[in-house]
Each structure stands twice: as structure tokens, then as C-alpha cells.
Short mmCIF file of C-alpha atoms in Angstrom, two decimals:
data_model
loop_
_atom_site.label_atom_id
_atom_site.label_comp_id
_atom_site.label_asym_id
_atom_site.label_seq_id
_atom_site.Cartn_x
_atom_site.Cartn_y
_atom_site.Cartn_z
CA MET A 275 5.32 -34.97 -26.81
CA ASN A 276 8.74 -34.01 -28.26
CA LEU A 277 11.98 -35.77 -27.36
CA PRO A 278 13.52 -33.15 -24.98
CA VAL A 279 10.36 -33.01 -22.84
CA PHE A 280 10.07 -36.81 -22.79
CA LEU A 281 13.70 -37.32 -21.71
CA ALA A 282 13.51 -34.47 -19.17
CA LYS A 283 10.47 -36.12 -17.55
CA ARG A 284 12.23 -39.49 -17.44
CA ILE A 285 15.25 -37.97 -15.71
CA TYR A 286 13.08 -35.89 -13.37
CA ASN A 287 10.90 -38.83 -12.32
CA GLY A 288 13.62 -41.48 -12.45
CA PRO A 289 16.56 -42.35 -10.18
CA ALA A 290 19.02 -40.14 -12.06
CA LEU A 291 18.50 -37.15 -9.78
CA SER A 292 19.15 -39.32 -6.72
CA ARG A 293 22.80 -39.81 -7.49
CA GLN A 294 25.39 -38.95 -4.87
CA VAL A 295 26.56 -35.74 -6.58
CA SER A 296 23.44 -34.38 -8.27
CA ARG A 297 20.97 -34.92 -5.43
CA PRO A 298 22.57 -32.36 -3.03
CA ALA A 299 22.97 -29.93 -5.95
CA VAL A 300 19.32 -30.30 -6.91
CA ILE A 301 18.18 -29.85 -3.31
CA ILE A 302 20.31 -26.71 -2.85
CA SER A 303 19.03 -25.30 -6.16
CA MET A 304 15.40 -25.86 -5.18
CA ILE A 305 16.00 -24.38 -1.72
CA GLY A 306 17.30 -21.26 -3.48
CA ILE A 307 14.09 -21.07 -5.51
CA VAL A 308 11.95 -21.67 -2.40
CA ILE A 309 13.70 -18.97 -0.38
CA GLY A 310 13.79 -16.52 -3.27
CA LEU A 311 10.10 -16.75 -4.18
CA ALA A 312 8.92 -16.90 -0.55
CA VAL A 313 10.92 -13.80 0.38
CA MET A 314 9.60 -11.96 -2.70
CA ILE A 315 5.98 -12.79 -1.82
CA ILE A 316 6.48 -11.77 1.80
CA ALA A 317 8.39 -8.58 0.95
CA VAL A 318 5.93 -7.42 -1.71
CA SER A 319 2.90 -8.18 0.47
CA VAL A 320 4.35 -6.39 3.51
CA ILE A 321 5.60 -3.29 1.67
CA THR A 322 2.40 -3.03 -0.39
CA GLY A 323 0.31 -3.48 2.75
CA PHE A 324 2.33 -0.81 4.55
CA LYS A 325 1.92 1.66 1.67
CA ASN A 326 -1.82 0.98 1.41
CA GLU A 327 -2.29 1.37 5.17
CA ILE A 328 -0.51 4.73 5.28
CA LYS A 329 -2.30 5.95 2.15
CA ASP A 330 -5.69 4.90 3.54
CA LYS A 331 -5.05 6.78 6.77
CA VAL A 332 -3.96 9.98 5.03
CA THR A 333 -6.92 9.89 2.61
CA GLY A 334 -9.22 8.98 5.50
CA PHE A 335 -8.41 12.31 7.13
CA ALA A 336 -8.22 14.44 3.98
CA ALA A 337 -10.01 12.50 1.19
CA HIS A 338 -8.43 12.27 -2.27
CA LEU A 339 -8.91 15.86 -3.39
CA GLN A 340 -9.70 19.20 -1.77
CA VAL A 341 -11.02 22.47 -3.15
CA THR A 342 -10.00 25.46 -1.03
CA ASP A 343 -9.34 29.20 -1.21
CA VAL A 344 -6.34 29.77 -3.51
CA ASN A 345 -4.81 32.45 -1.23
CA ALA A 346 -4.89 30.40 1.96
CA VAL A 347 -3.58 27.02 0.80
CA MET A 348 -0.73 27.02 3.30
CA GLY A 349 -2.69 28.37 6.27
CA ASN A 350 -4.89 26.70 8.85
CA GLU A 351 -7.46 29.50 8.91
CA THR A 352 -8.92 29.69 5.38
CA ALA A 353 -11.30 32.05 3.71
CA PRO A 354 -14.63 30.31 3.21
CA VAL A 355 -15.61 28.36 0.14
CA VAL A 356 -19.20 28.98 -0.91
CA TYR A 357 -20.69 25.56 -1.61
CA ASN A 358 -23.66 26.55 -3.74
CA ASP A 359 -25.46 25.04 -6.74
CA THR A 360 -22.99 26.63 -9.18
CA LEU A 361 -19.98 24.99 -7.53
CA LYS A 362 -21.84 21.68 -7.25
CA ALA A 363 -22.58 21.76 -10.98
CA LEU A 364 -18.92 22.47 -11.80
CA LEU A 365 -17.64 19.59 -9.69
CA ALA A 366 -20.28 17.26 -11.11
CA LYS A 367 -18.69 17.64 -14.57
CA SER A 368 -15.84 15.38 -13.49
CA GLN A 369 -16.93 11.80 -14.08
CA GLN A 370 -14.28 10.42 -11.70
CA VAL A 371 -15.62 12.21 -8.60
CA THR A 372 -17.86 9.87 -6.61
CA HIS A 373 -18.52 11.87 -3.44
CA VAL A 374 -18.31 15.51 -2.34
CA GLN A 375 -18.37 16.65 1.30
CA ARG A 376 -17.86 19.93 3.16
CA TYR A 377 -15.63 20.61 6.13
CA SER A 378 -14.73 23.61 8.25
CA GLN A 379 -11.83 23.91 10.65
CA LYS A 380 -10.69 26.21 13.42
CA ALA A 381 -7.51 26.21 15.49
CA GLY A 382 -8.05 26.13 19.23
CA MET A 383 -6.77 24.92 22.56
CA MET A 384 -8.18 22.27 24.89
CA LYS A 385 -7.51 22.77 28.58
CA THR A 386 -8.04 20.66 31.66
CA ALA A 387 -7.09 21.28 35.26
CA ASP A 388 -3.65 19.71 34.76
CA SER A 389 -2.78 20.18 31.10
CA PHE A 390 -3.55 21.92 27.81
CA GLN A 391 -3.07 21.06 24.16
CA GLY A 392 -3.36 22.92 20.87
CA VAL A 393 -5.82 21.28 18.47
CA MET A 394 -7.37 21.68 15.06
CA VAL A 395 -11.14 21.40 15.38
CA LYS A 396 -12.66 20.03 12.18
CA GLY A 397 -16.38 20.51 11.69
CA LEU A 398 -18.25 17.90 9.65
CA GLY A 399 -21.73 17.90 8.19
CA PRO A 400 -24.29 15.16 7.54
CA ASP A 401 -22.86 14.69 4.03
CA TYR A 402 -19.50 13.56 5.43
CA GLN A 403 -18.48 9.92 4.87
CA THR A 404 -17.74 8.59 8.36
CA ASP A 405 -16.59 5.04 7.52
CA PHE A 406 -12.95 5.84 8.28
CA LEU A 407 -13.71 7.46 11.64
CA ARG A 408 -16.16 4.73 12.60
CA GLN A 409 -13.54 2.06 11.81
CA HIS A 410 -11.01 3.58 14.23
CA ILE A 411 -13.23 4.40 17.21
CA ILE A 412 -12.02 2.51 20.27
CA GLN A 413 -14.34 4.01 22.91
CA GLY A 414 -17.79 5.57 22.77
CA GLU A 415 -20.02 6.01 19.72
CA LEU A 416 -19.64 8.21 16.68
CA ILE A 417 -21.71 11.39 16.92
CA GLN A 418 -24.23 12.43 14.26
CA PHE A 419 -22.59 15.42 12.61
CA CYS A 420 -24.94 18.31 11.92
CA ASP A 421 -24.85 21.58 9.95
CA THR A 422 -27.95 23.22 11.44
CA ALA A 423 -27.32 22.95 15.20
CA SER A 424 -24.45 22.19 17.55
CA SER A 425 -24.47 19.17 19.84
CA ASN A 426 -21.41 20.49 21.72
CA THR A 427 -19.87 17.04 21.49
CA VAL A 428 -16.46 16.12 20.14
CA LEU A 429 -14.53 13.11 18.86
CA ILE A 430 -10.89 13.15 20.05
CA SER A 431 -7.91 10.86 19.57
CA LYS A 432 -6.44 8.53 22.17
CA VAL A 433 -3.23 10.58 22.04
CA LEU A 434 -5.09 13.72 23.13
CA ALA A 435 -7.22 11.81 25.61
CA ASP A 436 -4.07 10.48 27.31
CA LYS A 437 -2.34 13.87 27.34
CA LEU A 438 -5.38 15.64 28.78
CA GLN A 439 -6.45 12.67 30.94
CA LEU A 440 -9.90 12.58 29.38
CA LYS A 441 -12.35 9.73 28.92
CA VAL A 442 -15.71 9.31 27.22
CA GLY A 443 -18.35 11.40 29.02
CA ASP A 444 -15.90 14.04 30.29
CA LYS A 445 -16.32 17.71 29.43
CA VAL A 446 -13.34 19.76 28.28
CA ASP A 447 -12.94 23.53 27.98
CA THR A 448 -11.92 24.53 24.46
CA TYR A 449 -10.72 28.04 23.67
CA PHE A 450 -10.64 29.83 20.30
CA PHE A 451 -8.72 33.03 19.65
CA ASP A 452 -9.79 35.82 17.29
CA GLU A 453 -10.27 39.43 18.25
CA SER A 454 -11.43 37.99 21.56
CA ILE A 455 -11.19 34.68 23.36
CA ARG A 456 -14.22 32.44 23.01
CA ALA A 457 -14.76 29.28 25.02
CA ARG A 458 -16.84 26.16 24.49
CA LYS A 459 -17.36 23.32 26.94
CA LEU A 460 -17.43 20.18 24.79
CA LEU A 461 -18.50 16.69 25.76
CA VAL A 462 -16.16 13.85 24.74
CA ALA A 463 -18.50 11.49 22.89
CA ALA A 464 -15.92 9.06 21.49
CA ILE A 465 -12.19 8.38 21.24
CA TYR A 466 -10.48 7.25 18.06
CA GLU A 467 -7.01 5.82 17.36
CA THR A 468 -5.31 5.52 13.96
CA HIS A 469 -1.69 5.40 15.23
CA PHE A 470 -0.91 8.16 12.69
CA SER A 471 0.65 10.71 15.01
CA ALA A 472 0.69 13.55 12.48
CA TYR A 473 -3.12 13.63 12.65
CA ASP A 474 -3.98 11.90 15.93
CA GLY A 475 -2.07 14.48 17.92
CA THR A 476 -3.87 17.39 16.28
CA TYR A 477 -7.36 16.73 14.92
CA VAL A 478 -10.63 16.61 16.83
CA PHE A 479 -14.02 16.38 15.13
CA THR A 480 -17.31 18.09 15.85
CA ASP A 481 -20.34 19.59 14.07
CA LEU A 482 -19.93 21.77 11.00
CA TYR A 483 -22.45 24.22 12.47
CA MET A 484 -20.35 25.04 15.54
CA VAL A 485 -17.14 25.65 13.58
CA ASN A 486 -18.97 27.85 11.07
CA ARG A 487 -20.39 29.94 13.91
CA LEU A 488 -16.90 30.31 15.40
CA ASN A 489 -15.63 31.47 11.98
CA HIS A 490 -18.64 33.82 11.49
CA TRP A 491 -19.57 32.05 8.25
CA ASP A 492 -22.93 31.51 6.59
CA ASP A 493 -24.61 28.12 6.36
CA ASP A 494 -23.47 27.53 2.76
CA GLU A 495 -19.81 28.34 3.53
CA ALA A 496 -17.02 26.02 4.63
CA SER A 497 -13.22 25.83 4.83
CA GLY A 498 -13.19 23.58 1.81
CA VAL A 499 -14.71 20.73 -0.12
CA GLU A 500 -13.30 17.20 -0.04
CA MET A 501 -13.80 14.77 -2.90
CA THR A 502 -13.41 11.02 -3.32
CA ILE A 503 -12.59 9.68 -6.77
CA ASN A 504 -13.17 6.37 -8.53
CA ASP A 505 -9.64 5.43 -9.53
CA TYR A 506 -6.74 6.55 -7.34
CA ALA A 507 -4.31 5.87 -10.22
CA LYS A 508 -5.93 8.82 -12.03
CA LEU A 509 -5.43 11.23 -9.10
CA GLU A 510 -3.15 13.63 -10.98
CA THR A 511 -5.43 13.67 -14.03
CA VAL A 512 -8.53 14.37 -11.95
CA THR A 513 -6.71 17.09 -10.00
CA TYR A 514 -5.82 18.86 -13.22
CA GLU A 515 -9.37 18.37 -14.54
CA VAL A 516 -11.01 19.85 -11.44
CA GLY A 517 -8.45 22.66 -11.32
CA SER A 518 -9.26 23.53 -14.94
CA LEU A 519 -12.97 23.65 -14.14
CA LEU A 520 -12.28 26.15 -11.34
CA ASN A 521 -9.85 28.37 -13.27
CA ASP A 522 -12.35 31.07 -14.21
CA TYR A 523 -14.73 30.61 -11.27
CA THR A 524 -15.11 33.02 -8.36
CA ASP A 525 -17.83 33.02 -5.72
CA ARG A 526 -19.95 35.88 -4.42
CA ASN A 527 -17.10 36.97 -2.15
CA GLY A 528 -14.69 37.20 -5.08
CA THR A 529 -12.74 34.20 -3.82
CA ALA A 530 -10.83 32.11 -6.37
CA TYR A 531 -10.48 28.38 -5.74
CA CYS A 532 -7.80 25.78 -6.36
CA ALA A 533 -7.74 21.98 -6.29
CA LEU A 534 -5.06 20.09 -4.38
CA ASN A 535 -4.78 16.32 -4.08
CA VAL A 536 -3.68 14.45 -1.00
CA GLU A 537 -0.19 13.83 -2.38
CA GLN A 538 0.39 17.54 -2.97
CA GLN A 539 -0.76 18.30 0.57
CA ASN A 540 1.47 15.62 2.12
CA PRO A 541 4.60 15.52 -0.06
CA ALA A 542 6.90 14.21 2.68
CA VAL A 543 4.68 11.21 3.41
CA PHE A 544 4.23 10.19 -0.22
CA SER A 545 7.91 10.77 -1.07
CA TRP A 546 8.71 8.38 1.76
CA LEU A 547 6.29 5.83 0.33
CA GLU A 548 7.92 6.14 -3.10
CA VAL A 549 11.25 5.16 -1.54
CA LEU A 550 9.65 1.86 -0.52
CA ASP A 551 9.16 1.06 -4.22
CA VAL A 552 12.95 1.12 -4.61
CA ASN A 553 13.23 -1.32 -1.70
CA ILE A 554 10.84 -3.71 -3.45
CA TRP A 555 12.92 -3.71 -6.64
CA VAL A 556 16.16 -4.24 -4.72
CA ILE A 557 14.66 -7.24 -2.93
CA LEU A 558 13.26 -8.69 -6.17
CA VAL A 559 16.59 -8.39 -7.99
CA LEU A 560 18.53 -9.93 -5.11
CA MET A 561 16.14 -12.83 -4.62
CA ILE A 562 15.85 -13.65 -8.33
CA GLY A 563 19.64 -13.46 -8.54
CA ILE A 564 20.03 -15.92 -5.67
CA ALA A 565 17.47 -18.30 -7.15
CA GLY A 566 18.96 -18.06 -10.63
CA PHE A 567 22.58 -18.61 -9.62
CA THR A 568 21.77 -21.61 -7.43
CA MET A 569 19.94 -23.12 -10.40
CA ILE A 570 22.92 -22.43 -12.67
CA ALA A 571 25.21 -24.30 -10.27
CA GLY A 572 22.75 -27.19 -10.05
CA LEU A 573 22.34 -27.39 -13.82
CA LEU A 574 26.11 -27.45 -14.44
CA ILE A 575 26.56 -30.27 -11.95
CA ILE A 576 23.73 -32.27 -13.56
CA ILE A 577 25.20 -31.71 -17.06
CA ILE A 578 28.67 -32.78 -15.96
CA GLU A 579 27.29 -35.87 -14.23
CA ARG A 580 25.23 -36.76 -17.33
CA THR A 581 28.17 -36.44 -19.74
CA GLN A 582 27.96 -40.07 -20.79
CA MET A 583 24.24 -39.72 -21.56
CA ILE A 584 24.96 -36.60 -23.64
CA GLY A 585 27.59 -38.53 -25.62
CA VAL A 586 25.18 -41.40 -26.28
CA LEU A 587 22.47 -39.02 -27.45
CA LYS A 588 24.89 -37.26 -29.80
CA SER A 589 26.06 -40.59 -31.21
CA LEU A 590 22.43 -41.47 -31.92
CA GLY A 591 21.98 -38.25 -33.88
CA ALA A 592 20.71 -35.75 -31.33
CA ASN A 593 22.02 -32.25 -31.97
CA ASN A 594 23.16 -29.71 -29.40
CA THR A 595 19.85 -27.80 -29.52
CA THR A 596 17.84 -30.90 -28.62
CA ILE A 597 20.12 -31.73 -25.69
CA ARG A 598 20.11 -28.13 -24.48
CA HIS A 599 16.32 -28.13 -24.56
CA LEU A 600 16.35 -31.38 -22.58
CA PHE A 601 18.29 -29.79 -19.71
CA LEU A 602 16.28 -26.57 -19.88
CA TRP A 603 13.04 -28.55 -19.56
CA LEU A 604 14.56 -30.46 -16.65
CA SER A 605 15.36 -27.09 -15.04
CA VAL A 606 11.77 -25.95 -15.59
CA PHE A 607 10.49 -29.02 -13.69
CA LEU A 608 12.94 -28.40 -10.84
CA ILE A 609 12.14 -24.68 -10.70
CA GLY A 610 8.42 -25.53 -10.71
CA ARG A 611 8.85 -27.79 -7.68
CA GLY A 612 10.80 -25.07 -5.85
CA MET A 613 8.20 -22.46 -6.76
CA LEU A 614 5.44 -24.70 -5.40
CA TRP A 615 7.10 -24.80 -1.98
CA GLY A 616 8.00 -21.12 -2.21
CA ASN A 617 4.33 -20.27 -2.74
CA ILE A 618 3.32 -22.49 0.16
CA VAL A 619 5.75 -20.73 2.52
CA GLY A 620 5.02 -17.20 1.27
CA LEU A 621 1.23 -17.52 1.13
CA THR A 622 1.12 -19.25 4.53
CA PHE A 623 2.84 -16.22 6.05
CA TYR A 624 0.47 -13.89 4.17
CA PHE A 625 -2.76 -15.53 5.31
CA VAL A 626 -1.58 -16.12 8.89
CA GLN A 627 -0.54 -12.48 9.26
CA ARG A 628 -3.64 -11.13 7.53
CA TYR A 629 -6.14 -13.02 9.67
CA THR A 630 -4.28 -13.20 13.00
CA GLY A 631 -1.96 -10.16 13.07
CA LEU A 632 0.67 -12.38 14.68
CA LEU A 633 3.58 -10.00 14.06
CA THR A 634 3.17 -6.67 15.84
CA LEU A 635 4.85 -3.26 15.46
CA ASP A 636 5.54 -0.24 17.64
CA PRO A 637 2.79 2.25 16.64
CA ALA A 638 4.93 5.22 17.68
CA THR A 639 7.49 4.31 15.01
CA TYR A 640 5.51 2.58 12.26
CA TYR A 641 2.05 4.28 12.58
CA MET A 642 0.35 0.89 13.01
CA ASP A 643 0.26 -1.83 15.65
CA LYS A 644 0.74 -4.90 13.43
CA VAL A 645 2.54 -5.81 10.22
CA PRO A 646 0.12 -5.06 7.34
CA VAL A 647 -0.03 -7.35 4.31
CA SER A 648 -1.66 -6.88 0.92
CA LEU A 649 -1.25 -9.08 -2.14
CA SER A 650 -3.40 -9.06 -5.25
CA ILE A 651 -3.77 -12.03 -7.60
CA PRO A 652 -2.23 -10.16 -10.59
CA VAL A 653 0.87 -9.27 -8.54
CA TRP A 654 1.16 -12.84 -7.27
CA LEU A 655 0.92 -14.17 -10.83
CA LEU A 656 3.55 -11.70 -12.04
CA LEU A 657 5.94 -12.79 -9.28
CA ASN A 658 5.55 -16.44 -10.25
CA ILE A 659 5.73 -15.90 -14.01
CA GLY A 660 8.67 -13.51 -13.66
CA THR A 661 10.58 -15.90 -11.40
CA LEU A 662 10.09 -18.79 -13.82
CA LEU A 663 10.99 -16.83 -16.96
CA ILE A 664 14.04 -15.05 -15.53
CA SER A 665 15.37 -18.23 -13.90
CA VAL A 666 15.07 -20.17 -17.17
CA LEU A 667 16.62 -17.32 -19.19
CA MET A 668 19.58 -17.27 -16.81
CA LEU A 669 20.13 -20.97 -17.62
CA VAL A 670 20.22 -20.53 -21.40
CA GLY A 671 23.88 -19.46 -21.43
CA PRO A 672 25.21 -22.24 -19.16
CA SER A 673 23.26 -24.83 -21.19
CA TYR A 674 25.61 -24.22 -24.16
CA ILE A 675 28.24 -26.25 -22.32
CA VAL A 676 26.74 -29.37 -23.95
CA ALA A 677 28.20 -28.21 -27.29
CA ARG A 678 31.70 -28.77 -25.90
CA ILE A 679 31.02 -32.41 -25.08
CA HIS A 680 32.16 -34.77 -27.86
CA PRO A 681 30.76 -38.28 -28.17
CA ALA A 682 34.14 -40.02 -28.46
CA ASN A 683 35.44 -38.49 -25.24
CA SER A 684 32.19 -38.53 -23.30
CA MET A 685 31.66 -42.30 -23.62
CA ARG A 686 34.96 -42.89 -21.75
CA TYR A 687 33.93 -40.32 -19.10
CA GLU A 688 33.74 -41.68 -15.59
#
């Protein structure tokens, strides 16, 4: 063990830090570290959890990537996509695509004796991944979606159920408008709730077969194809890859296709989520600044109080670098203690909120009913390592004050 580390440990473990002046300074410095790291852990976990929750809900409704008719990207009523073996083979060339599923949709209106509501009816087939819908069902049971027959059942949101005063087992008249008005009496099989008003207030789900019949489409046609990919970080790359595969492809109807990812379809939502990244960096800078400056104040007080010790060490042959390293190592020990308590506070909040949902939110404003948290081990490690490194680097400059202390004057210092 070298001399600076040895002396720093002796001071850290000894009575020197219990002196009348240095003890309050050390306590305040460590409190700054505790608050700074705890707030960073809490802020990062909450903002990351919020972003992941919103992203999961948007992709739950629309998957990661969609292939649709190029001329009807902005419309609700799309020309059909022919999902045949040729298109399947093209999409299979992308190694990142893990699942492909069809969907068809049709705008309509649900009407009861007292109210009516415009809806987008989305037809799903047996190939559709229903984990997201199943997770958010609050009443009833998820129907078995079919592409060969219609069950005349529907899955609606709690928002629509409340507006139309419907419950599981009720039948609701649904009207569709083309050249003529067509009506279907649909049975409410289940009610879901995601708290995401942009979708909850609009989408209802039923069989692919019924929507295709309403659109006058063949069995192998659909409004589009949704795809799930392996790595969300490669979303833009996969979108370009799939789009390139479809560039020269047209189906039997002469329809050209395009690929759009979920971020391109919902630019406002994802632009809003990007703003949250700025909030994270602002919080990190402020908290590290608070922690660093409180440690600077504490270190200066300790150096001034240990002036006599510095003079003795210099008279015994210690150079300025050795003494500076001594106080930097002492700061590392103090920062480490503060970080320990900061982790205890921050991680306690994280686990309590994750497993109990103690803090709640207004779903109408925040699209969820409780504060979401998400924290990965790599991010947690980066927060700790970054806090330690930046705090120590901020102390390098103030540590040069030991060079101004001369042995002859310091030994008479009281």
C-alpha cells in the first residue's frame, strides 16, 4: 500500500474527521453525495420507465413496423395488401424480423339507445400476437380471432364502454358507411384499458374475416402487415432494409408497398419522448454539480484544518503530489460512503415503487395509473462510476491548495 492511501485511511478511520470544524463539513459533503446520487437514480428510473411504458403501448397497438399501400399511408381506409407467398419470402429476407401478422381495419360508428361513437374496427387473424391485448383486459376474456369466419364479437376499451354505457355480454349496433349503410350487431366479449387515450378512445378489435368482408376483400388481402423486430435500436435500419426489399415489388392488383416504422407513424409521441432525454441530462448535470461542489467545500475545510499535518509531512520530505493524492484518496473514501447511502435511498424507492406501485398518477394526463420505473444494471453502474469519477475530477483543482502551504508557516498554524 502506498503512503497517500495509508495516510488517507488513517485519517478516514481515525478521530481526525470528528473535529469540531471538519465533522459538519464532512457530513454536509456526504449528504450532497447522497442526495445527488439518489435523485439521479430515481430520476433516470422514472423517466426511463415512463418512456418504456409509452413506447410499449404504442408498439402494442401498431407493432414495430408496418407494410401498407404506398398511396394510402395517410388514410384510414387503405387499399388491400396481398399477403401471399411472394411477399412472405421478401419479408423473410430480413434477419431482424421475428414475427409477421396481418390486420384489416374499417371506420365505423357504434350506437346505443343513448349515445354513439365513431370507432376504428381493427380485424385480427389467428397469426396475431395477443400478449399486449391480453395483458390489458380488465373484464371478460380475449376472443379467438379468426380469418375464416366471423364470431360477431368485439373487444372494446373502457373509455368506449363508459361512453356507450356497455358491459361485457351487451350487444351494440355498429354501422359502416360505403355506397350504402351496413350494420352489424356485435357482442362485447371483453373490455381493455391501456390508459392511452389516443388509441383507447378509437380502436375496437374483432375478427379479420368480418372486416375483410366489409371491405370486399379476398381472404389473402389485408389493410397491412405488422412486423416485430429483434432489436428496437435497429428500427431505422430495418425500416430502410424492408423498404428496399419492397421497392420494385407490386402485387397482382398493381399496388406498390411501403414500410413505415412506429416512430414515423407517431412523430408527435416520439418527439415528446425525446424531450425527456434532455430532462435526464439536465437533472444529471445539476445533481453531479451539487455533489461535486459540496465535496469541494468539504475538502477545502479539511485541508485548512490539517495545515499543521501538511507542514509536518513536507518537512519530512513529502512532496506536493503525495499530499494531494492523500486528500484525493480521502475524498474517494468519503464519496464512497455517500454513494453507498445514495444507492440505498435510490434503490429502495425503485424496488418499492416497482413492486407496490405506491405512487399513483392521473391516467387522463399521464397515460398510466402509477409511476413507472425501469433501471438496468449497466445504467446503474454508469451512474455510480460517473458520479465517482466526475466528483473526484472536480476535486483535482482545489487539491492544489496544498502547494501554497509552507512548512515553516504551517507548523505555527493554529
